[in-house]
Amino acid sequence: SEARVRDHLAELEQTYRYAPVGLFTFDRALRFTRINERMAGINGLPVEAHLGRSMWEVVPHIADHLAGVMRPVLE
């Protein structure tokens, strides 16, 4: 029900907020849809500089490699 969905979303938010590792998600066009502070710090940019932008815009030096890893997952 709605309460369970809210609980799961709250758990996900806590995971992104407090994870000791970098976390992120992409959409099908490989644009950042979510990223935690840890991952943003690894990239050397604020969270807002990632959201809605493609990995070629944010991390061009590793974007081709990441695309190769992510494409099979998205397909």
mmCIF file of N, CA, C and O in Angstrom, residues 3 5 19 24 28 30 35 43-45 53 55-56 58 60 66:
data_model
loop_
_atom_site.group_PDB
_atom_site.id
_atom_site.type_symbol
_atom_site.label_atom_id
_atom_site.label_comp_id
_atom_site.label_asym_id
_atom_site.label_seq_id
_atom_site.Cartn_x
_atom_site.Cartn_y
_atom_site.Cartn_z
ATOM 1 N N ALA A 3 1.619 3.300 2.349
ATOM 2 C CA ALA A 3 2.526 3.383 3.509
ATOM 3 C C ALA A 3 3.788 2.565 3.252
ATOM 4 O O ALA A 3 4.898 3.003 3.602
ATOM 5 N N VAL A 5 5.112 1.872 0.334
ATOM 6 C CA VAL A 5 5.890 2.583 -0.676
ATOM 7 C C VAL A 5 6.660 3.731 -0.029
ATOM 8 O O VAL A 5 7.853 3.920 -0.280
ATOM 9 N N ALA A 19 25.340 6.056 2.833
ATOM 10 C CA ALA A 19 26.223 5.004 2.318
ATOM 11 C C ALA A 19 27.675 5.483 2.339
ATOM 12 O O ALA A 19 27.961 6.627 1.964
ATOM 13 N N PHE A 24 24.951 6.022 -7.626
ATOM 14 C CA PHE A 24 24.315 6.836 -8.643
ATOM 15 C C PHE A 24 23.403 5.964 -9.483
ATOM 16 O O PHE A 24 23.535 4.744 -9.500
ATOM 17 N N ARG A 28 17.928 5.799 -19.349
ATOM 18 C CA ARG A 28 18.308 5.049 -20.554
ATOM 19 C C ARG A 28 19.273 5.819 -21.459
ATOM 20 O O ARG A 28 20.008 5.224 -22.242
ATOM 21 N N LEU A 30 21.693 7.474 -20.349
ATOM 22 C CA LEU A 30 22.904 7.566 -19.520
ATOM 23 C C LEU A 30 23.123 8.964 -18.948
ATOM 24 O O LEU A 30 24.234 9.457 -18.848
ATOM 25 N N ILE A 35 22.361 10.815 -7.522
ATOM 26 C CA ILE A 35 23.748 10.607 -7.121
ATOM 27 C C ILE A 35 23.878 11.047 -5.669
ATOM 28 O O ILE A 35 23.243 12.015 -5.247
ATOM 29 N N ASN A 43 33.750 12.571 -7.969
ATOM 30 C CA ASN A 43 33.834 13.236 -9.269
ATOM 31 C C ASN A 43 34.309 14.681 -9.162
ATOM 32 O O ASN A 43 34.603 15.308 -10.166
ATOM 33 N N GLY A 44 34.346 15.218 -7.955
ATOM 34 C CA GLY A 44 34.825 16.577 -7.744
ATOM 35 C C GLY A 44 33.827 17.662 -8.112
ATOM 36 O O GLY A 44 34.217 18.804 -8.363
ATOM 37 N N LEU A 45 32.545 17.306 -8.125
ATOM 38 C CA LEU A 45 31.503 18.262 -8.481
ATOM 39 C C LEU A 45 30.351 18.151 -7.494
ATOM 40 O O LEU A 45 30.148 17.095 -6.901
ATOM 41 N N ARG A 53 22.438 15.531 -16.511
ATOM 42 C CA ARG A 53 23.555 15.618 -17.457
ATOM 43 C C ARG A 53 24.065 14.224 -17.774
ATOM 44 O O ARG A 53 24.021 13.330 -16.947
ATOM 45 N N MET A 55 26.901 11.330 -18.698
ATOM 46 C CA MET A 55 28.235 11.073 -18.138
ATOM 47 C C MET A 55 29.331 11.636 -19.032
ATOM 48 O O MET A 55 30.412 11.929 -18.556
ATOM 49 N N TRP A 56 29.060 11.844 -20.336
ATOM 50 C CA TRP A 56 30.064 12.464 -21.200
ATOM 51 C C TRP A 56 30.253 13.932 -20.847
ATOM 52 O O TRP A 56 31.321 14.482 -21.077
ATOM 53 N N VAL A 58 29.848 15.024 -17.630
ATOM 54 C CA VAL A 58 30.325 15.093 -16.247
ATOM 55 C C VAL A 58 31.688 14.427 -16.075
ATOM 56 O O VAL A 58 32.579 14.982 -15.430
ATOM 57 N N PRO A 60 33.912 12.901 -18.736
ATOM 58 C CA PRO A 60 34.235 12.503 -20.107
ATOM 59 C C PRO A 60 35.415 11.535 -20.218
ATOM 60 O O PRO A 60 35.457 10.720 -21.141
ATOM 61 N N LEU A 66 32.312 3.537 -18.889
ATOM 62 C CA LEU A 66 31.062 3.376 -18.139
ATOM 63 C C LEU A 66 29.902 2.992 -19.049
ATOM 64 O O LEU A 66 29.088 2.142 -18.693
#
